[in-house]
XYZ file of C-alpha atoms in Angstrom:
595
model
C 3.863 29.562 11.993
C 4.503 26.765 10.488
C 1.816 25.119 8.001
C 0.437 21.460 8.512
C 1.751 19.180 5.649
C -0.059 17.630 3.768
C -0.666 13.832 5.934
C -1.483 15.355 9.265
C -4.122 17.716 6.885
C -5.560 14.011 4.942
C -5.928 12.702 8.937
C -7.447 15.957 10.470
C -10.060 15.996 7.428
C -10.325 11.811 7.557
C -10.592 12.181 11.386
C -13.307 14.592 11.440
C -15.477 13.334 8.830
C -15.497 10.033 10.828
C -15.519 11.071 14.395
C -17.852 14.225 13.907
C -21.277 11.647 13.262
C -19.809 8.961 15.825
C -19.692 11.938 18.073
C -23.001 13.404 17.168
C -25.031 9.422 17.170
C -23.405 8.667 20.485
C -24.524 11.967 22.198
C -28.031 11.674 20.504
C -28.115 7.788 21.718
C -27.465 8.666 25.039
C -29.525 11.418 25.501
C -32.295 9.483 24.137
C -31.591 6.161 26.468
C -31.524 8.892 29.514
C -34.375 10.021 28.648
C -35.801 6.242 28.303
C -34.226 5.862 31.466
C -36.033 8.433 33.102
C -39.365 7.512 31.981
C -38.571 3.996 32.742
C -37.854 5.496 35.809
C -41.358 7.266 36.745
C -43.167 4.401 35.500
C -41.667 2.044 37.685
C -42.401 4.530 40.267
C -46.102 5.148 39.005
C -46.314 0.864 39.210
C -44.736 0.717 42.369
C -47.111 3.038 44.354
C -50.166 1.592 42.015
C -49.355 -1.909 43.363
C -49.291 -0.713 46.629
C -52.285 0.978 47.244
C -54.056 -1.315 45.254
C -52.977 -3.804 47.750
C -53.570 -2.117 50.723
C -57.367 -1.234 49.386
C -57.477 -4.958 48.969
C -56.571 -5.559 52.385
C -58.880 -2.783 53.480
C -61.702 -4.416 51.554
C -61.251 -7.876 52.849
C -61.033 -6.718 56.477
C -64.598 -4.428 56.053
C -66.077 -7.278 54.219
C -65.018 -9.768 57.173
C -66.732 -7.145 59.517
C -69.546 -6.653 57.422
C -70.029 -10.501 57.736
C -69.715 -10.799 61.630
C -73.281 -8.888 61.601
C -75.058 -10.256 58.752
C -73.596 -14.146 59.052
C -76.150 -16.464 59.607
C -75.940 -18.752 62.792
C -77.554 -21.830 61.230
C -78.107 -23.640 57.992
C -81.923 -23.408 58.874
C -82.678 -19.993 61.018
C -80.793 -17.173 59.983
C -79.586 -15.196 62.748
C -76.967 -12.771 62.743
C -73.860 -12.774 65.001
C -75.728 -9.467 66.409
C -78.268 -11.848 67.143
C -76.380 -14.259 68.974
C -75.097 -11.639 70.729
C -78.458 -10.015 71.907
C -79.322 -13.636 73.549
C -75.577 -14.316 74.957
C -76.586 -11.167 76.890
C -80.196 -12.079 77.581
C -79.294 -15.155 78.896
C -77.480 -16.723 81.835
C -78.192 -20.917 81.171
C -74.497 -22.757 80.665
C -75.740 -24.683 78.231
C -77.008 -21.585 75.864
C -74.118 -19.766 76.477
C -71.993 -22.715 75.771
C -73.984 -23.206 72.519
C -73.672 -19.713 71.418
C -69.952 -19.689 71.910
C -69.113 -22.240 69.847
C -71.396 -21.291 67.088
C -69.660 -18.002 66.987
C -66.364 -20.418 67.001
C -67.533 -21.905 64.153
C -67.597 -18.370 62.224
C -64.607 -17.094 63.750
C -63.217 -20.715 62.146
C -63.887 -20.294 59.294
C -63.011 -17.025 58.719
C -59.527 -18.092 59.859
C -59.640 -20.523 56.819
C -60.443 -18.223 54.249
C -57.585 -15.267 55.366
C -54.035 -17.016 55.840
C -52.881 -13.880 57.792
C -55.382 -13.582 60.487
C -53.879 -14.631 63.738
C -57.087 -14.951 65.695
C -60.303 -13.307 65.694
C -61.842 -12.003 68.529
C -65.133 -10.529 70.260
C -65.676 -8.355 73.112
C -69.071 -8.033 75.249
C -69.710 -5.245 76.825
C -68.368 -6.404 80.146
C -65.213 -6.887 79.092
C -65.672 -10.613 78.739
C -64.475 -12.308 75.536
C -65.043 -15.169 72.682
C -62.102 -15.851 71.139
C -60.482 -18.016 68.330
C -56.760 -18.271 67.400
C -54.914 -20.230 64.844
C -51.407 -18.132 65.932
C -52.104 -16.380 69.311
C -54.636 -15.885 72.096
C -55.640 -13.682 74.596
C -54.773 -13.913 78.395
C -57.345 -15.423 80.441
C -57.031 -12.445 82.659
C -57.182 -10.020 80.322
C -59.995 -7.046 80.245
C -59.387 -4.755 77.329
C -61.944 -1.992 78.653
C -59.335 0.319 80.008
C -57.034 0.122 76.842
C -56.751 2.701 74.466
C -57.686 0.540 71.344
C -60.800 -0.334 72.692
C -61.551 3.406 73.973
C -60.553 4.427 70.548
C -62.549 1.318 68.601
C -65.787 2.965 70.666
C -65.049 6.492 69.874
C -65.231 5.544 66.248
C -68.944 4.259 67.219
C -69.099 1.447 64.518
C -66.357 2.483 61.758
C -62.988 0.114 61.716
C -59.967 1.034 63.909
C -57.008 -0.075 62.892
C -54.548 -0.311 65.444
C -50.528 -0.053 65.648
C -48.133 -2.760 64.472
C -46.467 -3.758 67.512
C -45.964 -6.400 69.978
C -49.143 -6.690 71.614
C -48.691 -7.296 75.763
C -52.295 -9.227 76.052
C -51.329 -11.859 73.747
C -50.200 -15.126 74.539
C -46.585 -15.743 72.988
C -47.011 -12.055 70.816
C -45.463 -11.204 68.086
C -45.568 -7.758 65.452
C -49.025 -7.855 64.923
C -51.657 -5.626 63.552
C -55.031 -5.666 64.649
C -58.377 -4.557 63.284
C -61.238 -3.602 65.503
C -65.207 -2.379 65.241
C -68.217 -1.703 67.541
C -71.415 -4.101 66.732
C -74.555 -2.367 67.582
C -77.892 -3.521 67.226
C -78.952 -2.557 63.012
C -82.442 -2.267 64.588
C -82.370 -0.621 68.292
C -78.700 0.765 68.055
C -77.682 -1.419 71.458
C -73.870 -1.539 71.666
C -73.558 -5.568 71.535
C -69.931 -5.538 72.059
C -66.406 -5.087 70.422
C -64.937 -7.417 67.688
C -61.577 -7.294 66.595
C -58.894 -8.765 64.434
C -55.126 -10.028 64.948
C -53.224 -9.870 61.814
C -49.637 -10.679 61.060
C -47.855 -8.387 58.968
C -47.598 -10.719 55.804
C -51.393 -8.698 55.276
C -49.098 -6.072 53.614
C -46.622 -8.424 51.913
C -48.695 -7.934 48.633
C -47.009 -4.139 48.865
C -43.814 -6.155 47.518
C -45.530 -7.221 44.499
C -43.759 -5.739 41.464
C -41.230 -3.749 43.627
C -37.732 -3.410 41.612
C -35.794 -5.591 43.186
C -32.700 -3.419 44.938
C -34.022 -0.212 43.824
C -36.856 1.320 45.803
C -37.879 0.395 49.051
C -41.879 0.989 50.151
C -43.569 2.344 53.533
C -46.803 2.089 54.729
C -47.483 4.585 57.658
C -50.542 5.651 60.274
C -51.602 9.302 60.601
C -48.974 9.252 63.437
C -46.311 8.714 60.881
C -45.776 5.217 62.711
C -44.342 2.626 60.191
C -47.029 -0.032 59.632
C -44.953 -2.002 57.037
C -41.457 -1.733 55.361
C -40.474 -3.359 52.160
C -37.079 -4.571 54.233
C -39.497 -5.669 56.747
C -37.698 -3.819 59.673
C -38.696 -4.284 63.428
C -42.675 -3.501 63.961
C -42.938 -0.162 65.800
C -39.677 1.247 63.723
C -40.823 4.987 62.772
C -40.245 6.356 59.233
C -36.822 8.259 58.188
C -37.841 11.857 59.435
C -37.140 13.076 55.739
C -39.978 11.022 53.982
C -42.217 11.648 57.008
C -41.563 15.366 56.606
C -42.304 15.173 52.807
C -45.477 13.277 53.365
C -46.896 16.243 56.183
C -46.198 18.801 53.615
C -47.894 17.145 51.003
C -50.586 19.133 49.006
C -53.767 16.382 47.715
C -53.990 12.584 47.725
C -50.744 12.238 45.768
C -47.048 14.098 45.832
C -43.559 13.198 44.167
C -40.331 14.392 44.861
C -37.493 14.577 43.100
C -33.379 14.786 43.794
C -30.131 13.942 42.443
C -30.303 10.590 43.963
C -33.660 9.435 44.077
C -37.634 9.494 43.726
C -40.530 10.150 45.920
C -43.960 8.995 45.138
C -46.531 9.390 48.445
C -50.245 8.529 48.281
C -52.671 9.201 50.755
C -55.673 7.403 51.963
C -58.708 10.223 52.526
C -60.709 7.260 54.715
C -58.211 6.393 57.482
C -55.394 8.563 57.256
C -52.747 5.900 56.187
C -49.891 7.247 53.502
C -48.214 4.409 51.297
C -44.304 5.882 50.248
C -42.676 4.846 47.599
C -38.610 5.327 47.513
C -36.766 4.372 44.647
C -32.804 5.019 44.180
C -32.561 6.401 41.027
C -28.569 5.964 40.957
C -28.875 2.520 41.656
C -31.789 2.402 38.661
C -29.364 4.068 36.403
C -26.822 1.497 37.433
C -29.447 -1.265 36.667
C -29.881 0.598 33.361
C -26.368 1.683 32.707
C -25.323 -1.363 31.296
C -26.639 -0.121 27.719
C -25.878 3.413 28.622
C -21.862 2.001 28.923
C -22.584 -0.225 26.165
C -23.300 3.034 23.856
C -20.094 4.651 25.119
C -17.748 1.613 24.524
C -19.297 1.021 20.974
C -18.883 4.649 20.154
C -15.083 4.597 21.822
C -14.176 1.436 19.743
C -15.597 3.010 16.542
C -13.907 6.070 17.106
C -10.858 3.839 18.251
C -11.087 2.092 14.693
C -11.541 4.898 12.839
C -8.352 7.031 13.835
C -6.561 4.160 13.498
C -8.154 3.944 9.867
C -7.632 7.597 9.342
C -3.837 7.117 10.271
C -3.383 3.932 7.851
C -5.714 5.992 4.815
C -3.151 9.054 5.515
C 0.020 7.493 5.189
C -1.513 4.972 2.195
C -2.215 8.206 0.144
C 0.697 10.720 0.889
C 3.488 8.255 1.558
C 4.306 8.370 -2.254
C 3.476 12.102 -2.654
C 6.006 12.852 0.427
C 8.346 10.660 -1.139
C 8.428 12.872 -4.361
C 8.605 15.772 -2.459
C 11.847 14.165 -0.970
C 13.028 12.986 -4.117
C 12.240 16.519 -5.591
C 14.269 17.751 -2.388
C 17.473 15.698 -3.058
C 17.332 16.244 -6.618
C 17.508 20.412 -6.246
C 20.838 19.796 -4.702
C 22.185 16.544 -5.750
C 22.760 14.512 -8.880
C 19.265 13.289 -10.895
C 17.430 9.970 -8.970
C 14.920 8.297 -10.809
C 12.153 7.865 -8.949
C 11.471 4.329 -7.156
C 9.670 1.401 -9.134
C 7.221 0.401 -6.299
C 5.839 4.116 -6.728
C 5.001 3.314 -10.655
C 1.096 3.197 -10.440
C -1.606 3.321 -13.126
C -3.421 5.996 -11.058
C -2.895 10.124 -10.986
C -0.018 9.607 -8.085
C 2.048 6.963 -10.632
C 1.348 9.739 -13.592
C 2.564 12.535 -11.568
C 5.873 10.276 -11.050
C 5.973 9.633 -14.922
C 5.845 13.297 -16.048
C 8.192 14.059 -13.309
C 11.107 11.575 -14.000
C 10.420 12.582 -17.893
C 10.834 16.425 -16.615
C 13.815 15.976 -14.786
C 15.910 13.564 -17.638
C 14.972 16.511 -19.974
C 16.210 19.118 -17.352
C 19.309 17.020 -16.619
C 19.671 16.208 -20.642
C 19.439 20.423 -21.002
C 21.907 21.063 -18.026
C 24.455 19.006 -19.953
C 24.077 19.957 -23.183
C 24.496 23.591 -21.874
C 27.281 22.918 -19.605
C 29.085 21.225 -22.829
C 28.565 24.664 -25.003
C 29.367 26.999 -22.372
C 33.147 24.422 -21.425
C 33.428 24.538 -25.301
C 33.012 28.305 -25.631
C 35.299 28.424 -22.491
C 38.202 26.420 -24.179
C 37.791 28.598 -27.077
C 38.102 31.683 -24.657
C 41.240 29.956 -23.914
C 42.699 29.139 -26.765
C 41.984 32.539 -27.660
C 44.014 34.317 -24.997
C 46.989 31.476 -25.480
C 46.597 32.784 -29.102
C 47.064 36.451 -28.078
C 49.782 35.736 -25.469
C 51.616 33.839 -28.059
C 51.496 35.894 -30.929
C 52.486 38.573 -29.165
C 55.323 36.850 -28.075
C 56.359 35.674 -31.009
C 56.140 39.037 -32.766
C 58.697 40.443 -29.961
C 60.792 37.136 -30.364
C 61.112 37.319 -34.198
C 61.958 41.222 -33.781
C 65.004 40.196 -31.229
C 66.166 37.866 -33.089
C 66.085 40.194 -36.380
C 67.974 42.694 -34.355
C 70.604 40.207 -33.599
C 71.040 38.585 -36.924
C 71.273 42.317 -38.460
C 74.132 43.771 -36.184
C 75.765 40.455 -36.143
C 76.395 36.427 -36.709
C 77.038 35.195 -33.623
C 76.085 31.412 -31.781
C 73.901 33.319 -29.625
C 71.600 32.979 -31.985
C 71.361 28.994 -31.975
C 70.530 29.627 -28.165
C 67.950 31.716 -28.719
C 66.432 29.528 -31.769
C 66.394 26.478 -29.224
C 64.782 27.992 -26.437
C 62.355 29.703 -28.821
C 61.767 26.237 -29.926
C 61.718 24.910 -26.650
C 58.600 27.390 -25.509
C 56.813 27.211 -28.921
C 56.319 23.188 -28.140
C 55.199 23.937 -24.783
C 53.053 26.616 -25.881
C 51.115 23.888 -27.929
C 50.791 21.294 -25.529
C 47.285 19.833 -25.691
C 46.895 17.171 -23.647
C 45.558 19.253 -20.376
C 45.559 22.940 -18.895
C 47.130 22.216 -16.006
C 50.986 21.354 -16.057
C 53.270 21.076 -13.374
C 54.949 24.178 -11.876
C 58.799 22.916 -12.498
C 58.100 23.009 -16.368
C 56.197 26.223 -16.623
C 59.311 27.893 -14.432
C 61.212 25.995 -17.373
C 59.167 27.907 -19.582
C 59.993 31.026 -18.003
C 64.103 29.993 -17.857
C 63.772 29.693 -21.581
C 61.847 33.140 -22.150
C 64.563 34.648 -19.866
C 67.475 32.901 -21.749
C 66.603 34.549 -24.625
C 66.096 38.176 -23.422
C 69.336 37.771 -21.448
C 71.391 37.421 -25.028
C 69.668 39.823 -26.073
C 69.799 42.154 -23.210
C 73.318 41.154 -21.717
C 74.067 42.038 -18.813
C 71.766 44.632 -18.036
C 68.970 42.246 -16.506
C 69.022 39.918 -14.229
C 66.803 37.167 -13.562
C 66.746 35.219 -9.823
C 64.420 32.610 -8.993
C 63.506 31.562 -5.281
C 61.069 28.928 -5.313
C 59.740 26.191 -2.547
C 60.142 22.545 -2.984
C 56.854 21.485 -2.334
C 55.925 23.863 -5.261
C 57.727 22.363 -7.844
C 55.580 19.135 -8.172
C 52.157 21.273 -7.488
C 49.776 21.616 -11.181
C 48.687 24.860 -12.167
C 47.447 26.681 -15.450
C 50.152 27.006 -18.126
C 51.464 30.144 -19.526
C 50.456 31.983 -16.252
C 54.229 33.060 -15.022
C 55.808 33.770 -18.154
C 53.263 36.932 -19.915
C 53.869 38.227 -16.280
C 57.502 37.850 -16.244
C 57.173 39.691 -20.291
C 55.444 42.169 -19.141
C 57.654 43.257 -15.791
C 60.863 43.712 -18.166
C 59.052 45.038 -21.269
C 56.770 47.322 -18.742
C 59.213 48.000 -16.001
C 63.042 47.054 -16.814
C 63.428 48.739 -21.188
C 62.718 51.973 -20.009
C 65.051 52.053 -17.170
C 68.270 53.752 -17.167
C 70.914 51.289 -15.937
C 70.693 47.512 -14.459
C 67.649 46.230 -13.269
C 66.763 42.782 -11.958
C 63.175 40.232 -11.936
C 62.485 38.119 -9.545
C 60.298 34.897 -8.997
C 59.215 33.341 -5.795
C 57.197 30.588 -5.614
C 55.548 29.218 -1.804
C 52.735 27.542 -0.398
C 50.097 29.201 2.013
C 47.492 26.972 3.500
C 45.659 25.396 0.830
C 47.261 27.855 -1.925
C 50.252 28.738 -4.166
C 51.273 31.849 -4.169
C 53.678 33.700 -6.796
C 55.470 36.710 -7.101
C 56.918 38.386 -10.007
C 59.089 41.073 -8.933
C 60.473 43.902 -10.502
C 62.962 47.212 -9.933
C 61.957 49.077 -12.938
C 60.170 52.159 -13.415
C 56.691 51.464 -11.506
C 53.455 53.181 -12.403
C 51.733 56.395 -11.231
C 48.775 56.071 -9.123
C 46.463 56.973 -11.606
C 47.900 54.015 -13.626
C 47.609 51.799 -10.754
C 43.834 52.528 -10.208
C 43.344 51.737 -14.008
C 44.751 48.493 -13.806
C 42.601 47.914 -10.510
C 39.730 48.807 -12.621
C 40.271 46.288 -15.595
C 40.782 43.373 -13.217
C 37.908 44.095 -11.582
C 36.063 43.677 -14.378
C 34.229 40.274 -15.473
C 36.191 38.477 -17.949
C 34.455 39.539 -21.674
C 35.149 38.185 -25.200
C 33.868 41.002 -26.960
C 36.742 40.431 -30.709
C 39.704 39.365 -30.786
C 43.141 41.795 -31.671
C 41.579 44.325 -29.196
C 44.615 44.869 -27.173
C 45.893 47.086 -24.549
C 49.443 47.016 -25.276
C 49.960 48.191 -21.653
C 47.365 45.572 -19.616
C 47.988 42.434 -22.362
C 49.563 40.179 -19.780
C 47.817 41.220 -16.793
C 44.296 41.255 -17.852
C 44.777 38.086 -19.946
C 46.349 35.920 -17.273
C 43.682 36.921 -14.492
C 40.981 36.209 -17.068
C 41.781 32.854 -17.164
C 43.122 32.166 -13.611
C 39.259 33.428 -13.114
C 37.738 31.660 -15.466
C 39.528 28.351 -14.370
C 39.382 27.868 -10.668
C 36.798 30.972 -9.917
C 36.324 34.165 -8.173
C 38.982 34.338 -5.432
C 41.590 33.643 -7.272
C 43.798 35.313 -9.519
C 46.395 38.752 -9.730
C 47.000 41.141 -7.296
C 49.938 43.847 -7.655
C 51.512 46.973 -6.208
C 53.971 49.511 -7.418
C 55.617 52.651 -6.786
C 56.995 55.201 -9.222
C 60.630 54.367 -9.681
C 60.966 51.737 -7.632
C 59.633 48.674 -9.548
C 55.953 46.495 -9.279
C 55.098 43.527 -7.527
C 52.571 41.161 -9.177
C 51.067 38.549 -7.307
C 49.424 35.306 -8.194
C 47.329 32.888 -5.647
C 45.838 30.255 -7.111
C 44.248 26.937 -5.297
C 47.098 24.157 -4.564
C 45.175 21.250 -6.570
């Protein structure tokens, strides 16, 4: 699994540390408003059905109080008589002229009652006969009309003196009726108990439209029902005689006391019942559509948290990048310079803070790393050219030992010109033996070096060797290492061709391969057991070692010495490779890269 870097850690900490309170206030804030909400909520409901029933008790009050007055209002200024009175003598009597007189002063009270009450349509008394006195500012009764068969008035009797309160319908004996709702009591006697008559009242519904007072506007809705469940009064003022939704009508029948609420998902409740006349004022409100009333803070407290939290990943992202951008970029720099050449680090990175330090001490670190790496590389290419010198050294003082003892040979036996050949090609390879001015030489003039070499041992052999060379033109202008093919060629006639009996021959073949030179010193002479084979196996194998100079294997001289340095040179891969049979002559082979 692979490990966050070091940014996307910065953010993730950044992130939290910012988010995590946002998070926390915003949850905390909205719990609190929803709460807030909520109580909000039941209060409104609490005012709601307060405001009604205080209303309707108003209503209540004013209607008893106007049918409280009918029996105690005095009929004069001067004599005060009581409308019971005026009834007692509209019965007693049978002159026009009283009962003309008595009519209108009961007109005259049914006036101005009418003037006092805006919502009274017409007020209205019944004598026992059925015959009636009536006033109306709205509507009036039928001429025709005899209530004493109608239920209202059966049920106004039954209640023998206490107020009825009727339905809110359309009422047939009206004159141009409308929704209506009427209020009606028995007047008896207060002394004898005689049944004077009926009086009743004709209200509009605007009595109730002091339920609307205070209602939330779109949110709850209010009912006023009978102890039929008929709908007296709507807050949407629907049609009179409209009953109540059967699911608030079945809450208020199961209610337990003078007061229940209920609560749901969607909405609120709140019924209160009237112990005197049965009436049950419901209150309805939509709670969803109060929480959408309310909501705008509650989305106010979620867009304020989203924009902070908004702001503050986008300031986490910008703090990140501000405070690892130049610690990434040493990492990268660190990256490049593990495999690549030394690169100072960048000058808008140099800072006076830790970050511009840590680029300091670094850039110091890595000029004294790069100022050691040279400084070693130099000593250990020194102490290589001396390795190399060392072997040329070897090689050529062995050569010129064996040289120097041919030539003595000669010059002892005889005094011939052969030996001005041999003293020129001697001279010939001791000036390219000293050549300085680079390792690597072309191939044509170290095969020169190797015609010279053979010149010489062919005087002094004669014609018992024989040298061929076979070698490709593209080879000929190739570099290689100098004094690589000559120790080789030494060491096949000193190793394989003096100890033969008879002729023998070398050979040298020179090709390309690919991308590498290959050479082959060939031999017919005497070969090598296996046992010698494996030991020369063994000594290349070995890592090149400097342990003294003059320690020589007079056997493995040119061999060991040339691989060394083809080793040492162009690396491991390169260098000698040979086989050979006893009696039938070695093959050594050299690859070496072609530039």
């Amino acid at each position: 699994m692979r490990f966050f870097n070091i940014k996307t850690k910065l953010f993730l900490v950044l992130l939290a540390v910012s988010l995590i309170p946002i998070i926390v206030i915003a949850i905390s804030s909205y719990r609190s408003y929803t709460e807030l909400v909520n109580k909000q909520t039941s209060l409104v409901a609490a005012t709601t059905i307060g405001n009604a029933v205080e209303s309707i008790e108003g209503v209540l009050q004013n209607i008893e109080r106007i049918s409280i007055t009918f029996q105690q209002q005095s009929s004069s200024s001067t004599e005060y008589r009581t409308v019971s009175d005026e009834l007692k003598q509209l019965q007693a009597t049978n002159d026009s002229f009283d009962i003309y007189t008595i009519r209108n002063k009961l007109k005259l009270i049914f006036q101005n009652v009418l003037l006092g009450y805006d919502y009274i349509n017409g007020v209205y008394l019944f004598t026992p006969d059925g015959k009636f006195i009536s006033y109306g500012s709205v509507s009036d009764l039928k001429a025709d009309y005899n209530p004493l068969q109608d239920t209202w008035y059966q049920k106004t009797l039954a209640k023998q003196g206490e107020l009825y309160i009727g339905d809110n319908k359309i009422k047939p004996y009206f004159i141009n009726a409308k929704p209506s709702i009427s209020f009606s009591r028995a007047v008896y006697d207060m002394n004898t108990g005689e049944f004077l008559g009926v009086f009743m009242l004709d209200c509009s519904l605007d009595i109730f439209s002091g339920l609307n007072r205070n209602l939330a506007t779109n949110l709850s809705n209010i009912y006023l029902v009978n102890e039929d469940g008929t709908l007296l009064f709507e807050g949407s003022q629907n049609p009179a005689g409209s009953t109540l939704p059967a699911e608030l009508w079945t809450k208020a029948q199961n209610m337990n006391g003078d007061q229940a609420k209920y609560y749901n998902s969607d909405d609120i409740t709140v019924i209160q019942a009237f112990p005197s006349n049965g009436w049950k004022v419901i209150a309805n409100l939509s709670t969803s559509k109060l929480y959408k009333e309310y909501g705008i803070s509650q989305k106010l407290i979620i867009y304020i948290s989203a924009t902070c939290g908004v702001l503050f990943l986008i300031l986490s992202i910008l703090l990140s990048v501000w405070i690892t951008r130049p610690i990434i970029e040493l990492s990268r720099t660190m990256r490049k310079n593990k495999s690549q050449k030394f690169i100072p680090s960048k000058a808008k990175y140099k800072r006076n803070d830790e970050i511009g330090i840590l680029y300091t001490e670094y850039d110091k670190m890595m000029q004294d790393i790069d100022l050691y790496i040279r400084e070693s590389y130099q000593n250990r290419i020194l102490t290589l050219d001396s390795q190399m010198k060392a072997l040329e050294a070897q090689i050529n003082s062995h050569f010129l030992y064996n040289t120097l003892e041919s030539i003595n040979s000669i010059a002892e036996i005889e005094e011939v010109e052969s030996i001005a050949i041999m003293t020129k090609a001697l001279g010939d390879m001791f000036r390219y033996s000293i050549k300085t001015e680079s390792e690597l030489v072309p191939a044509s003039e170290e095969l020169q070096h190797v015609d010279n070499y053979m010149a010489i041992q062919q005087i002094r052999y004669g014609d018992k060797i024989s040298f061929h060379k076979t070698i490709d033109e593209r080879v000929q202008s190739s570099k290689i290492l100098k004094l690589i093919l000559q120790p080789l060629v030494e060491n096949a006639l000193y190793h394989g061709l003096e100890n033969k009996k008879g002729k023998g021959s070398i050979t040298v073949n020179g090709c390309r391969e690919g991308h590498d030179l290959v050479f082959e010193i060939i031999d017919d002479g005497i070969g090598m057991t296996t046992a010698q084979v494996a030991e020369i196996q063994a000594l290349l194998a070995e890592p090149p070692e400097f342990g003294g100079f003059g320690q020589r294997n007079k056997r493995s001289i040119g061999i060991k010495n040339v691989h060394s340095r083809i080793v040492l040179y162009y690396g491991p891969g390169y260098g000698l490779t040979f086989e050979s049979l006893e009696g039938l002559g070695t093959t050594v082979k050299i690859t070496i890269p072609a530039n």
